[in-house]
mmCIF file of C-alpha atoms and ligand atoms in Angstrom:
data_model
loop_
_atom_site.group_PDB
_atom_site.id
_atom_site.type_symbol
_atom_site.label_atom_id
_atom_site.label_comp_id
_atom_site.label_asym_id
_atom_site.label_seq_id
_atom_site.Cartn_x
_atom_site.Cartn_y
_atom_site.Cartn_z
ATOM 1 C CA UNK A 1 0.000 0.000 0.000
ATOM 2 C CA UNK A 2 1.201 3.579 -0.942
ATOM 3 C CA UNK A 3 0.009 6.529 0.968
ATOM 4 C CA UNK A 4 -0.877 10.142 -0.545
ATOM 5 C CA UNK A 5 -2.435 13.078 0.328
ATOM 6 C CA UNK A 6 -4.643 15.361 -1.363
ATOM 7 C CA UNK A 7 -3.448 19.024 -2.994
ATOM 8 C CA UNK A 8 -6.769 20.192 -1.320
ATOM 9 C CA UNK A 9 -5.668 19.278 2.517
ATOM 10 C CA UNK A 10 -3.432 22.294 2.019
ATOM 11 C CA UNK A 11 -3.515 24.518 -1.239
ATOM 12 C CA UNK A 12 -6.544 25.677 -3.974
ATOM 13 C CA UNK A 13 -5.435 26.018 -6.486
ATOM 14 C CA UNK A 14 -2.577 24.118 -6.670
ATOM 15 C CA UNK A 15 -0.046 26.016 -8.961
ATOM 16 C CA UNK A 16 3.592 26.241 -9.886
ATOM 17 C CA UNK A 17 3.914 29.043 -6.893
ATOM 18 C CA UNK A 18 2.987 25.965 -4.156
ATOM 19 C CA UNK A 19 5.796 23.342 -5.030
ATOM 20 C CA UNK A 20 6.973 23.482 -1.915
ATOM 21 C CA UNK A 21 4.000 21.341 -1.257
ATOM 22 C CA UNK A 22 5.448 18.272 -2.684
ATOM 23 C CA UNK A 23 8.521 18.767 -0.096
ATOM 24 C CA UNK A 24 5.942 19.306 2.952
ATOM 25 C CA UNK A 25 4.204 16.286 2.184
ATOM 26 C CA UNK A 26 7.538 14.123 1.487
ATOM 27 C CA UNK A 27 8.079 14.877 5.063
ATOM 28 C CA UNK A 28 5.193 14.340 6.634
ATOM 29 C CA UNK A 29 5.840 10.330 5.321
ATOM 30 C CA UNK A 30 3.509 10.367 2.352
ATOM 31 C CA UNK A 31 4.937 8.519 -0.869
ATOM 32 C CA UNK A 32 2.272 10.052 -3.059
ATOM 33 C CA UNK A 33 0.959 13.896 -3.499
ATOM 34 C CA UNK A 34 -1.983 13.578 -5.529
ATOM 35 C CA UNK A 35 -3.095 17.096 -7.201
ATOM 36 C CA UNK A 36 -6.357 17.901 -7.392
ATOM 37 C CA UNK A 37 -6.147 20.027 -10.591
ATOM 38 C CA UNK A 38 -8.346 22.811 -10.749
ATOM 39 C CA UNK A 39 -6.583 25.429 -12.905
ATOM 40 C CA UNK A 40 -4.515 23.260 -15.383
ATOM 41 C CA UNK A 41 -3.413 26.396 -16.797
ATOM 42 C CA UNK A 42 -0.717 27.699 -13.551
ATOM 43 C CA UNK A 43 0.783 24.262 -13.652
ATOM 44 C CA UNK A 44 4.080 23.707 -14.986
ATOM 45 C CA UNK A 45 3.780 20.012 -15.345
ATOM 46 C CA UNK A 46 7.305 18.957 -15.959
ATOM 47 C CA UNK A 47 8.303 21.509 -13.435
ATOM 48 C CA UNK A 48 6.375 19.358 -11.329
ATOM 49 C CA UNK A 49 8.012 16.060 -11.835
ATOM 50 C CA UNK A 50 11.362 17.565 -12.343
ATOM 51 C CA UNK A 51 10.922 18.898 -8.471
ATOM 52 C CA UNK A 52 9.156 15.491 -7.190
ATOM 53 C CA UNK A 53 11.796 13.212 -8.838
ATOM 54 C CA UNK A 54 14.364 15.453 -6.806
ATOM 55 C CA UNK A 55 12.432 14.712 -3.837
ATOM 56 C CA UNK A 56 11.483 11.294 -3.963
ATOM 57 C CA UNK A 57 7.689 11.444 -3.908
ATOM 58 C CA UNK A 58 5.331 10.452 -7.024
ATOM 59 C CA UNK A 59 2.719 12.742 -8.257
ATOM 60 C CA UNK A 60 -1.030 11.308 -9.547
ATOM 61 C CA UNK A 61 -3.684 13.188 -11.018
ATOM 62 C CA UNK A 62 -7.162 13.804 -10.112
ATOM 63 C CA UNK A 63 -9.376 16.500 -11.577
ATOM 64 C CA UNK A 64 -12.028 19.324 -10.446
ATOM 65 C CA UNK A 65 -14.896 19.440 -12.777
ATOM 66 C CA UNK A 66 -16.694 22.434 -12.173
ATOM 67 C CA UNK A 67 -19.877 23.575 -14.573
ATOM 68 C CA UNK A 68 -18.046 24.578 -17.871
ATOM 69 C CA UNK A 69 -16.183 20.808 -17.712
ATOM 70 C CA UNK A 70 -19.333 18.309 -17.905
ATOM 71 C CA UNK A 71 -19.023 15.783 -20.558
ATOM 72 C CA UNK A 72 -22.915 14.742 -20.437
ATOM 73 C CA UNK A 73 -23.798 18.912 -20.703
ATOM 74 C CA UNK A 74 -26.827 20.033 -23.117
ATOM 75 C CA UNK A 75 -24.357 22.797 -23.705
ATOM 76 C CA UNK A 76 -21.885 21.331 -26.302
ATOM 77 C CA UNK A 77 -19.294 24.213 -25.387
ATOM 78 C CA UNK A 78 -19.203 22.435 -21.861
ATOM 79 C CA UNK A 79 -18.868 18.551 -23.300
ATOM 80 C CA UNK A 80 -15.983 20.348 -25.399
ATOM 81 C CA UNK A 81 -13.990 22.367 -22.617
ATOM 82 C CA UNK A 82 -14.378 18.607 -20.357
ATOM 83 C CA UNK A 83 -13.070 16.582 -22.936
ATOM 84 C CA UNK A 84 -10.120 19.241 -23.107
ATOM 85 C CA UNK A 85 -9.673 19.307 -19.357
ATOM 86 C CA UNK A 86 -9.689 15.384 -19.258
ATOM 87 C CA UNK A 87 -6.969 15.132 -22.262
ATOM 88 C CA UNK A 88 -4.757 17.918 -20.261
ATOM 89 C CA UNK A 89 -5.041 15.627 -17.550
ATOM 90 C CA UNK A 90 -4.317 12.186 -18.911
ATOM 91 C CA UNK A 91 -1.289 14.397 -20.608
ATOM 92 C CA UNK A 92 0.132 15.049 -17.175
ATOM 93 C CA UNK A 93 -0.642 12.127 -15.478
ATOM 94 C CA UNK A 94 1.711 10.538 -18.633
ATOM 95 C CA UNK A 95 4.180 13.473 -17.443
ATOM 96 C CA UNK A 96 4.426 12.571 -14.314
ATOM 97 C CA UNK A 97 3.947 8.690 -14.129
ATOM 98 C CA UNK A 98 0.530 8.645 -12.778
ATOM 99 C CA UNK A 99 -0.868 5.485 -13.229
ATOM 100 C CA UNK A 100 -4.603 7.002 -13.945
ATOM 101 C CA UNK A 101 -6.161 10.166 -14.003
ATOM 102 C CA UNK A 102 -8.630 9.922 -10.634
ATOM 103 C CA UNK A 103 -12.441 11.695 -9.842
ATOM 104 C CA UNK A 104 -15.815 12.035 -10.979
ATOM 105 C CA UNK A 105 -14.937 13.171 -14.386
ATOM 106 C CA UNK A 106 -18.440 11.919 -15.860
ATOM 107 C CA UNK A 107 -20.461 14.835 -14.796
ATOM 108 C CA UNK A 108 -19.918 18.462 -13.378
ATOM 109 C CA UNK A 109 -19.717 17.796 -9.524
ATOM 110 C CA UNK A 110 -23.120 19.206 -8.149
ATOM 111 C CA UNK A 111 -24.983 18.773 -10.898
ATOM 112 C CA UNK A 112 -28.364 17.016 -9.574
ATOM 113 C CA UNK A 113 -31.845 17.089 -10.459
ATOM 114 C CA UNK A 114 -31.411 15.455 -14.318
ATOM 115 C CA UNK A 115 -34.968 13.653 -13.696
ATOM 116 C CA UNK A 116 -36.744 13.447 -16.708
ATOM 117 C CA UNK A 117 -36.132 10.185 -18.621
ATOM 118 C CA UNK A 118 -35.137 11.779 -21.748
ATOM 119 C CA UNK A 119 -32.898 14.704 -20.322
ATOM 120 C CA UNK A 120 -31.248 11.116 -18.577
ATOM 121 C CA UNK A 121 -30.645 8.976 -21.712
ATOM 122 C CA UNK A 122 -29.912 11.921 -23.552
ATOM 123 C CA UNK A 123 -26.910 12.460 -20.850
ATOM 124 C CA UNK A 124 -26.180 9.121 -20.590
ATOM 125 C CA UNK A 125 -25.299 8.913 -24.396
ATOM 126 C CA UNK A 126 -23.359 12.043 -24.600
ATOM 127 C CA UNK A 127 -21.230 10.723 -21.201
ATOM 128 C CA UNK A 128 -20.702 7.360 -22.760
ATOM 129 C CA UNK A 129 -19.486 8.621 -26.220
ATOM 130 C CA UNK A 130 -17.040 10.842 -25.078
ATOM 131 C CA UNK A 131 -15.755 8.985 -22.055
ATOM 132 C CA UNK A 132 -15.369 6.389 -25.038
ATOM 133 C CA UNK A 133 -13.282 8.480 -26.972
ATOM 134 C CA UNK A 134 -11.347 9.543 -23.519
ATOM 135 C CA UNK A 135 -10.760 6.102 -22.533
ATOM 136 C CA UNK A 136 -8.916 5.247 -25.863
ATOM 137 C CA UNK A 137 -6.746 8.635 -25.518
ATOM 138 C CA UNK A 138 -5.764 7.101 -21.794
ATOM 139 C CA UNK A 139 -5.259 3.990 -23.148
ATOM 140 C CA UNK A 140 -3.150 4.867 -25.785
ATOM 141 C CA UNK A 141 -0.675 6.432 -23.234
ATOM 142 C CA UNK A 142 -0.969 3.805 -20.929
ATOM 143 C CA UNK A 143 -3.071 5.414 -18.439
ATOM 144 C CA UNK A 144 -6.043 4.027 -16.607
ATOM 145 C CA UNK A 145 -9.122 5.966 -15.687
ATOM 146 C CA UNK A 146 -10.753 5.640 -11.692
ATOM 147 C CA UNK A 147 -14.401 7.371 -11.648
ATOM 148 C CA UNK A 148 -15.271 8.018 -8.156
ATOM 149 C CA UNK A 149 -18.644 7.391 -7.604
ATOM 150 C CA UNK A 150 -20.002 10.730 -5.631
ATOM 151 C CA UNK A 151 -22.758 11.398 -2.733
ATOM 152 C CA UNK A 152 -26.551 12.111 -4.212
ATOM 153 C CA UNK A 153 -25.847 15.937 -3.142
ATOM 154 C CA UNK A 154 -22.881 16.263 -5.847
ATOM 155 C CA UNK A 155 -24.049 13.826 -8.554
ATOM 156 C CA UNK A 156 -26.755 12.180 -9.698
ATOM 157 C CA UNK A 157 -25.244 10.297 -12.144
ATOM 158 C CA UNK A 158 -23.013 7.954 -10.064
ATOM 159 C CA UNK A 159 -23.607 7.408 -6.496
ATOM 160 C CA UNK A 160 -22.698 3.603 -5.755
ATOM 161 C CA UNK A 161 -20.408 0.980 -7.314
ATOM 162 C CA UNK A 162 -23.617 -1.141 -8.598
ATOM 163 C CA UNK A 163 -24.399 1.801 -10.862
ATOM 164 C CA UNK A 164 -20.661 1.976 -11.742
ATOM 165 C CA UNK A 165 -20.645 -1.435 -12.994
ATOM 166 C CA UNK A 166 -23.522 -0.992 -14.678
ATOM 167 C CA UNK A 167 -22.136 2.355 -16.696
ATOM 168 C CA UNK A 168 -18.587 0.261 -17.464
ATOM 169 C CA UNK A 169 -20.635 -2.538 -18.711
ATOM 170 C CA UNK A 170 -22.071 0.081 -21.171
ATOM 171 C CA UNK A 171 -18.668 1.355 -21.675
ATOM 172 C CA UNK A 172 -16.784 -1.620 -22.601
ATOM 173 C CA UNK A 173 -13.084 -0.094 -22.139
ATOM 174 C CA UNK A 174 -10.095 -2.430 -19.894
ATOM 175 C CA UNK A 175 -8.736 0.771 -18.719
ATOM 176 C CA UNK A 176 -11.744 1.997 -16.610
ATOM 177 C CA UNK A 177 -11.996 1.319 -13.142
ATOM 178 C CA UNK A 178 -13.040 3.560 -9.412
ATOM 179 C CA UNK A 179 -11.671 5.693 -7.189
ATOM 180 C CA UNK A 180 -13.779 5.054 -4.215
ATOM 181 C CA UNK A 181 -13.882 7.607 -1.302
ATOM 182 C CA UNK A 182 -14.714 6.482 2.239
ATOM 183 C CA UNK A 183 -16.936 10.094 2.123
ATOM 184 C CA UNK A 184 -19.546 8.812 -0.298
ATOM 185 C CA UNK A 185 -19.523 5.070 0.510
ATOM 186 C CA UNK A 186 -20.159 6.351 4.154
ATOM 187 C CA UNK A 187 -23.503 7.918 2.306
ATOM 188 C CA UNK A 188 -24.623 5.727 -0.442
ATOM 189 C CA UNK A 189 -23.527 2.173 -0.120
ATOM 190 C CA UNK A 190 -25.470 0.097 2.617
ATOM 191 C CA UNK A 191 -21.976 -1.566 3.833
ATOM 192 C CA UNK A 192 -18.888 -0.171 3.078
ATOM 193 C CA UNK A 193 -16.275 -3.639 2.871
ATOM 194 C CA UNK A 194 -19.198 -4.958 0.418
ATOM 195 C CA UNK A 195 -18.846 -1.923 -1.445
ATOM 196 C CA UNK A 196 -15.020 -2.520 -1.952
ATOM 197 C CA UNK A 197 -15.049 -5.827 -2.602
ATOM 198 C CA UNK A 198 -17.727 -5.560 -5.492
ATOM 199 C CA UNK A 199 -15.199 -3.582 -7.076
ATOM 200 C CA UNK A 200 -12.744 -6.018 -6.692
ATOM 201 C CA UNK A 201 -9.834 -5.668 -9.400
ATOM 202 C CA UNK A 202 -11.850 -2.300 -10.952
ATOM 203 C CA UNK A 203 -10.333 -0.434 -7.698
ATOM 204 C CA UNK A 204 -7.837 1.712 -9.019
ATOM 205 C CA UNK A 205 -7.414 4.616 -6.095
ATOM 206 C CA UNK A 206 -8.597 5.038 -2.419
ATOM 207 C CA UNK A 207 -9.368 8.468 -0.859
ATOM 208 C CA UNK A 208 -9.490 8.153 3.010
ATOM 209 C CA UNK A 209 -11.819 9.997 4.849
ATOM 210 C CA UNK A 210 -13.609 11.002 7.758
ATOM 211 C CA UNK A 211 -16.975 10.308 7.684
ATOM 212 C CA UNK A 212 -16.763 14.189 8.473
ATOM 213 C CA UNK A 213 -14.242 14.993 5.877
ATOM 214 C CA UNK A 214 -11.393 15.138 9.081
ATOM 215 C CA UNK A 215 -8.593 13.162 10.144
ATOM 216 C CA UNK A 216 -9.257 9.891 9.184
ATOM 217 C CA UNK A 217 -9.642 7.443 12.192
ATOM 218 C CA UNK A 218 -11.640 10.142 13.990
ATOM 219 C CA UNK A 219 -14.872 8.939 12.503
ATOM 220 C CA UNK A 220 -17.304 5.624 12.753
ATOM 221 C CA UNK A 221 -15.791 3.840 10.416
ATOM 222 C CA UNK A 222 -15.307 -0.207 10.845
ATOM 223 C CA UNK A 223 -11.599 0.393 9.718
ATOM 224 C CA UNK A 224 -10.332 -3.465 10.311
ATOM 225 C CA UNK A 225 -13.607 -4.366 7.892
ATOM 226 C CA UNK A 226 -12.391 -2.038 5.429
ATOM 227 C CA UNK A 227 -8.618 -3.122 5.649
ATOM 228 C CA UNK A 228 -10.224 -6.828 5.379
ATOM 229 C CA UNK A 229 -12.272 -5.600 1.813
ATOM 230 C CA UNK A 230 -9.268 -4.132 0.541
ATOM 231 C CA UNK A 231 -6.633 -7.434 1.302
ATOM 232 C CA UNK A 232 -9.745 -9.922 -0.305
ATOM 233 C CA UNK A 233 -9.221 -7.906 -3.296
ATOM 234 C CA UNK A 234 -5.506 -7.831 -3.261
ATOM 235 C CA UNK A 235 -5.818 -3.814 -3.326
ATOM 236 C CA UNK A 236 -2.276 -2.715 -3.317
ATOM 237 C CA UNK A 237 -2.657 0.968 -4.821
ATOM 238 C CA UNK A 238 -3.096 4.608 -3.186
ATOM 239 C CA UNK A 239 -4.847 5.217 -0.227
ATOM 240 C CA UNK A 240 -5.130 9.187 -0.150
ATOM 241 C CA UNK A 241 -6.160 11.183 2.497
ATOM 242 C CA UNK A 242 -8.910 13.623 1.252
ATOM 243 C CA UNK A 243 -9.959 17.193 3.152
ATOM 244 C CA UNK A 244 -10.146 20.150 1.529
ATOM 245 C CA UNK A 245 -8.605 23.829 2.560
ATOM 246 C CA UNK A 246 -12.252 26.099 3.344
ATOM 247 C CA UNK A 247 -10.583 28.383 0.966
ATOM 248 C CA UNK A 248 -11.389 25.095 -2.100
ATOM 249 C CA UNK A 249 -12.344 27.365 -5.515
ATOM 250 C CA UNK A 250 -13.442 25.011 -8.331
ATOM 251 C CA UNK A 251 -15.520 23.095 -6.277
ATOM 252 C CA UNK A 252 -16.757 24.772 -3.087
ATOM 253 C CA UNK A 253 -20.523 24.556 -3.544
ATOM 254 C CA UNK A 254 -20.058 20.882 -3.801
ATOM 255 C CA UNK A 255 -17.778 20.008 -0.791
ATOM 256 C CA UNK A 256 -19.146 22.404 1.037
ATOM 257 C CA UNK A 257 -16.925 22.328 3.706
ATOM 258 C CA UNK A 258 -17.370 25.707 6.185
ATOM 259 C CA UNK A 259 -15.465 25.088 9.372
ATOM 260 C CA UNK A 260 -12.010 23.644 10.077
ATOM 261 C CA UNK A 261 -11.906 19.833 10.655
ATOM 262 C CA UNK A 262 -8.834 19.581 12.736
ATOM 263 C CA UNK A 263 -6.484 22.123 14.776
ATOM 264 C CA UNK A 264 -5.032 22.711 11.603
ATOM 265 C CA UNK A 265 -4.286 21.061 8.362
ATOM 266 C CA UNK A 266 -0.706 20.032 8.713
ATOM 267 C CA UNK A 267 -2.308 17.821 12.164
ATOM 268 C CA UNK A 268 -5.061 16.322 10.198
ATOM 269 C CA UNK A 269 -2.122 14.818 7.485
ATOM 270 C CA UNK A 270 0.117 13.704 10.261
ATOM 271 C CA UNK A 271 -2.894 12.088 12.615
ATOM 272 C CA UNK A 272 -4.700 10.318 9.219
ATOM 273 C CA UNK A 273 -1.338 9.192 7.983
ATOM 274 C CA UNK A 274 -0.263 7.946 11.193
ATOM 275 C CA UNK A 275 -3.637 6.073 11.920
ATOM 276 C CA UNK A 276 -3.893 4.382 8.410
ATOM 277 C CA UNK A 277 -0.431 2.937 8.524
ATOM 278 C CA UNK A 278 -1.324 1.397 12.124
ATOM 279 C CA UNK A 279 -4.529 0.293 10.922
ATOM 280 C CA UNK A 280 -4.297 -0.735 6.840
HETATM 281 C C1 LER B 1 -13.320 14.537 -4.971
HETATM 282 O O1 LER B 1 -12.392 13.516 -4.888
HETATM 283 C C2 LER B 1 -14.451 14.272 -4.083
HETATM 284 O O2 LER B 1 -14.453 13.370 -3.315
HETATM 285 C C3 LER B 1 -15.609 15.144 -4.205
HETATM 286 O O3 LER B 1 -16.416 15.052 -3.073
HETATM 287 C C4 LER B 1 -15.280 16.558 -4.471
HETATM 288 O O4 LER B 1 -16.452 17.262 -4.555
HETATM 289 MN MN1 MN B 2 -12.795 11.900 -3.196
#
């Protein structure tokens, strides 16, 4: 098992100016820093790896998809700027070595309320051809794809790993598998270990969290069930700790996180890191 830590436990946006981030975190025991990239555009990619490589930690990729960057969008401008946004992505997680680009890249996150059946097929076919067309671009530079599966507050397209299955049965592409976050399982799934082990050898990437969003390990989670899912499925990939900064940009509406979850960020990293090594 390899641990990371979110971008957004620290820094929004992350940027060419924060760097120093990938040190901090190197320190703090993490292998991984996973960037949660909202503004593609201040990133010096190869700046990036050029400074992690120095530093001995490895970079993966997870995106932000805010309004303008929804593949299943009525507005084709919006399909267009996502499909961009996912490319740029799968172009840096080939950059930097990431073995997949990571989040719930099939819809803008807090888009809810697509009721009527034809507004739903209608989405369904536009998310399906493009992620299509996505999937083959990741595949052709060796990079796998892990849709996270979101809480009915910030999707209504995805919620549980049943209706995940169900989409990458549609799909029909090797490279596309989850990122499952202890946040949304905690909300949608009726047991968590279940949850992981119907994924089985689709999980690609783990974000830790809270039930709260906090420190993980200061929650109700059944941590020894969940370290028992992952082993049955042989998971040995990232487990990330996710929080976000209040000061989040591309996504605030949908985390909605207002208060501080721990004394301060740098003790939430150190306690959650130092729990899930005890504990995974
Ligand atoms: C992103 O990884 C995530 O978990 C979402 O809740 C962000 O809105
Ligand atoms: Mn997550």
């Amino acid at each position: 098992m390899k641990y990371g830590i979110s971008s957004y436990v620290w820094v929004s946006p992350f940027s060419s100016y924060t760097l120093d981030q990938l040190q901090h975190a190197k320190h703090m025991g993490f292998d991984i820093y996973e960037i949660g990239v909202e503004s593609p555009e201040v990133i010096d990619i190869e700046l990036v790896k050029e400074e992690a490589d120095k530093i001995g930690i490895a970079v993966h990729i997870c995106g932000a998809f805010g309004q303008r960057r929804d593949i299943g969008s009525d507005v084709k401008e919006y399909r267009e700027e996502g499909m961009q946004y996912i490319k740029t992505l799968i172009d840096m997680a080939e950059v930097t070595g990431s073995p997949y680009v990571a989040g719930p890249m099939y819809a803008a996150t807090g888009k809810t309320g697509v009721t009527g059946a034809g507004e739903r097929k209608r989405q369904r076919e536009y998310v399906l051809e493009n992620m299509k067309y996505i999937a083959e671009y990741a595949a052709s530079k060796n990079v796998k794809l892990a849709l996270e599966p979101l809480n009915r507050f910030e999707t209504d397209f995805m919620n549980t790993v049943y209706q995940g299955l169900m989409f990458m049965d549609d799909l029909k592409q090797d490279n596309v598998g989850f990122l499952l976050d202890t946040f949304h399982m905690n909300i949608e799934e009726k047991d968590i270990p279940s949850a992981i082990r119907l994924a089985g050898n689709k999980l690609y990437d783990f974000h830790a969290c809270a039930n709260d969003r906090g420190t993980p390990g200061e929650d109700h989670f059944n941590w020894l069930e969940i370290k028992k899912a992952l082993a049955d499925i042989n998971y040995d990939g990232s487990v990330v700790i996710e929080s976000f900064t209040t000061d989040i940009k591309e996504i605030a509406r949908a985390v909605s996180l207002w208060r501080p979850l721990a004394k301060d960020q740098d003790t939430l990293a150190r306690e959650g890191l130092k729990f899930l090594k005890n504990t995974l």
